[in-house]
Amino acid sequence: SKDGINWSDIKQVLHCDQESGWEQAVSRCSVVYKDNKYYMYYTGQQNGISRIGLAISDDGYNFKKQNKCIITPEYNWEGNSVMNPFVLFDQDDNTFKMWYSAGETFEPDVVCYAESKDGITFNKDLYNPVFSKGMEWYDSSKVSVGCVIKRDGKYIMFYIGYKNKYEA
């Protein structure tokens, strides 16, 4: 859309790769535009495990996937799955910053953080998770990252809180 009101027809820009060994389905993505390229970070799911992949495009429509997932569950706090990436490029320190959800595949349990200088190779923060369930009725069971904005030098995260496994 050029005006935010009138939209073009829907066009599928990313397909799952059944032969990749890690994605029977793709979902929940975040796109960053930097240096005339679109970086799409997405969730790939297979056999009850979610991982984060990357596809890059010159035009925002034709994406080429990288050969492997870029974020996988490695630590106890990540559980079986990493998913729902939200990435922004911070011009102040020339860094791609990723917040991602982790834990159970059905719905995640915590929010984690990783950084990258090139947008491809991410290093996970050693102080993870950076956010977890709370004490209120709306986030007492699980949490998932929604989006993050930087305002006045601070990062503000909008998240999804779950009062139980099935209700956000």
C-alpha positions as semicolon CSV with decimal commas, in nm:
position;residue;x (nm);y (nm);z (nm)
1;S;0,000;0,000;0,000
2;K;0,118;0,350;-0,074
3;D;-0,139;0,512;0,154
4;G;-0,209;0,250;0,425
5;I;-0,572;0,225;0,313
6;N;-0,572;0,070;-0,034
7;W;-0,379;-0,256;-0,056
8;S;-0,260;-0,475;-0,341
9;D;-0,364;-0,838;-0,373
10;I;-0,197;-1,085;-0,137
11;K;0,118;-1,242;-0,276
12;Q;0,295;-1,533;-0,111
13;V;0,665;-1,450;-0,077
14;L;0,793;-1,743;0,131
15;H;0,727;-2,114;0,092
16;C;0,825;-2,399;0,324
17;D;1,104;-2,627;0,209
18;Q;0,999;-2,985;0,287
19;E;1,347;-3,113;0,197
20;S;1,534;-2,878;0,431
21;G;1,500;-3,121;0,721
22;W;1,372;-2,848;0,953
23;E;1,065;-2,679;0,808
24;Q;0,739;-2,846;0,716
25;A;0,569;-2,511;0,781
26;V;0,675;-2,147;0,799
27;S;0,512;-1,867;0,999
28;R;0,558;-1,551;1,206
29;C;0,820;-1,336;1,042
30;S;0,996;-1,005;1,089
31;V;1,145;-0,807;0,800
32;V;1,432;-0,556;0,818
33;Y;1,539;-0,335;0,527
34;K;1,909;-0,247;0,524
35;D;2,157;-0,164;0,247
36;N;1,896;-0,218;-0,028
37;K;1,814;-0,569;0,096
38;Y;1,517;-0,715;0,281
39;Y;1,607;-0,961;0,558
40;M;1,313;-1,186;0,651
41;Y;1,353;-1,374;0,980
42;Y;1,089;-1,644;1,014
43;T;0,981;-1,947;1,217
44;G;1,021;-2,288;1,056
45;Q;0,849;-2,586;1,221
46;Q;0,894;-2,960;1,180
47;N;0,817;-3,258;1,406
48;G;0,714;-3,041;1,699
49;I;1,028;-2,827;1,698
50;S;1,054;-2,463;1,587
51;R;1,368;-2,290;1,465
52;I;1,443;-1,949;1,315
53;G;1,544;-1,910;0,951
54;L;1,649;-1,626;0,723
55;A;1,557;-1,536;0,367
56;I;1,698;-1,234;0,181
57;S;1,548;-1,033;-0,105
58;D;1,648;-0,742;-0,327
59;D;1,288;-0,643;-0,406
60;G;1,081;-0,752;-0,104
61;Y;0,894;-1,016;-0,308
62;N;1,147;-1,273;-0,424
63;F;1,322;-1,415;-0,120
64;K;1,612;-1,660;-0,123
65;K;1,648;-1,871;0,190
66;Q;1,979;-1,927;0,358
67;N;2,087;-2,292;0,359
68;K;2,020;-2,360;0,727
69;C;1,836;-2,224;1,027
70;I;2,016;-1,939;1,203
71;I;1,879;-1,980;1,557
72;T;1,822;-2,322;1,715
73;P;1,733;-2,423;2,072
74;E;2,062;-2,485;2,255
75;Y;2,012;-2,387;2,617
76;N;1,783;-2,519;2,891
77;W;1,588;-2,193;2,905
78;E;1,508;-2,228;2,531
79;G;1,331;-2,561;2,576
80;N;1,246;-2,744;2,252
81;S;1,177;-2,447;2,029
82;V;1,282;-2,096;1,928
83;M;1,028;-1,893;1,731
84;N;0,851;-1,563;1,657
85;P;1,159;-1,351;1,586
86;F;1,135;-0,974;1,598
87;V;1,442;-0,799;1,455
88;L;1,536;-0,435;1,425
89;F;1,853;-0,272;1,298
90;D;1,993;-0,025;1,549
91;Q;2,182;0,249;1,365
92;D;2,335;0,379;1,689
93;D;2,563;0,074;1,721
94;N;2,526;-0,075;1,370
95;T;2,375;-0,397;1,506
96;F;2,084;-0,626;1,417
97;K;1,896;-0,696;1,741
98;M;1,666;-0,998;1,769
99;W;1,412;-1,076;2,037
100;Y;1,269;-1,425;2,001
101;S;1,035;-1,651;2,193
102;A;1,147;-1,988;2,327
103;G;1,020;-2,287;2,518
104;E;0,735;-2,521;2,438
105;T;0,642;-2,546;2,070
106;F;0,266;-2,497;2,117
107;E;0,316;-2,158;2,282
108;P;0,649;-2,023;2,408
109;D;0,750;-1,966;2,768
110;V;1,013;-1,689;2,761
111;V;1,159;-1,410;2,547
112;C;1,530;-1,421;2,459
113;Y;1,776;-1,188;2,287
114;A;2,057;-1,217;2,030
115;E;2,270;-0,973;1,826
116;S;2,442;-0,973;1,488
117;K;2,667;-0,736;1,296
118;D;2,592;-0,889;0,956
119;G;2,226;-0,988;1,003
120;I;2,311;-1,354;0,945
121;T;2,523;-1,485;1,234
122;F;2,361;-1,410;1,570
123;N;2,516;-1,438;1,915
124;K;2,279;-1,515;2,200
125;D;2,291;-1,301;2,510
126;L;2,431;-1,484;2,812
127;Y;2,175;-1,316;3,038
128;N;1,882;-1,491;2,870
129;P;1,595;-1,514;2,906
130;V;1,537;-1,139;2,908
131;F;1,165;-1,166;2,986
132;S;0,942;-1,435;3,136
133;K;0,593;-1,487;3,273
134;G;0,461;-1,250;3,535
135;M;0,228;-1,250;3,831
136;E;-0,073;-1,088;3,663
137;W;-0,370;-1,289;3,531
138;Y;-0,285;-1,196;3,171
139;D;0,075;-1,325;3,169
140;S;0,093;-1,578;3,452
141;S;0,137;-1,883;3,225
142;K;0,345;-1,791;2,919
143;V;0,480;-1,496;2,720
144;S;0,581;-1,431;2,361
145;V;0,749;-1,135;2,193
146;G;0,529;-0,919;1,974
147;C;0,745;-0,627;1,864
148;V;1,009;-0,392;2,000
149;I;1,062;-0,024;1,930
150;K;1,346;0,205;2,027
151;R;1,238;0,538;2,167
152;D;1,452;0,800;2,339
153;G;1,738;0,550;2,367
154;K;1,524;0,285;2,537
155;Y;1,372;-0,034;2,401
156;I;1,001;-0,089;2,455
157;M;0,869;-0,442;2,405
158;F;0,507;-0,522;2,327
159;Y;0,438;-0,884;2,417
160;I;0,166;-1,145;2,424
161;G;0,077;-1,271;2,770
162;Y;-0,106;-1,599;2,828
163;K;-0,327;-1,671;3,127
164;N;-0,307;-2,040;3,040
165;K;-0,173;-2,256;2,758
166;Y;-0,472;-2,182;2,533
167;E;-0,573;-1,824;2,610
168;A;-0,370;-1,515;2,525
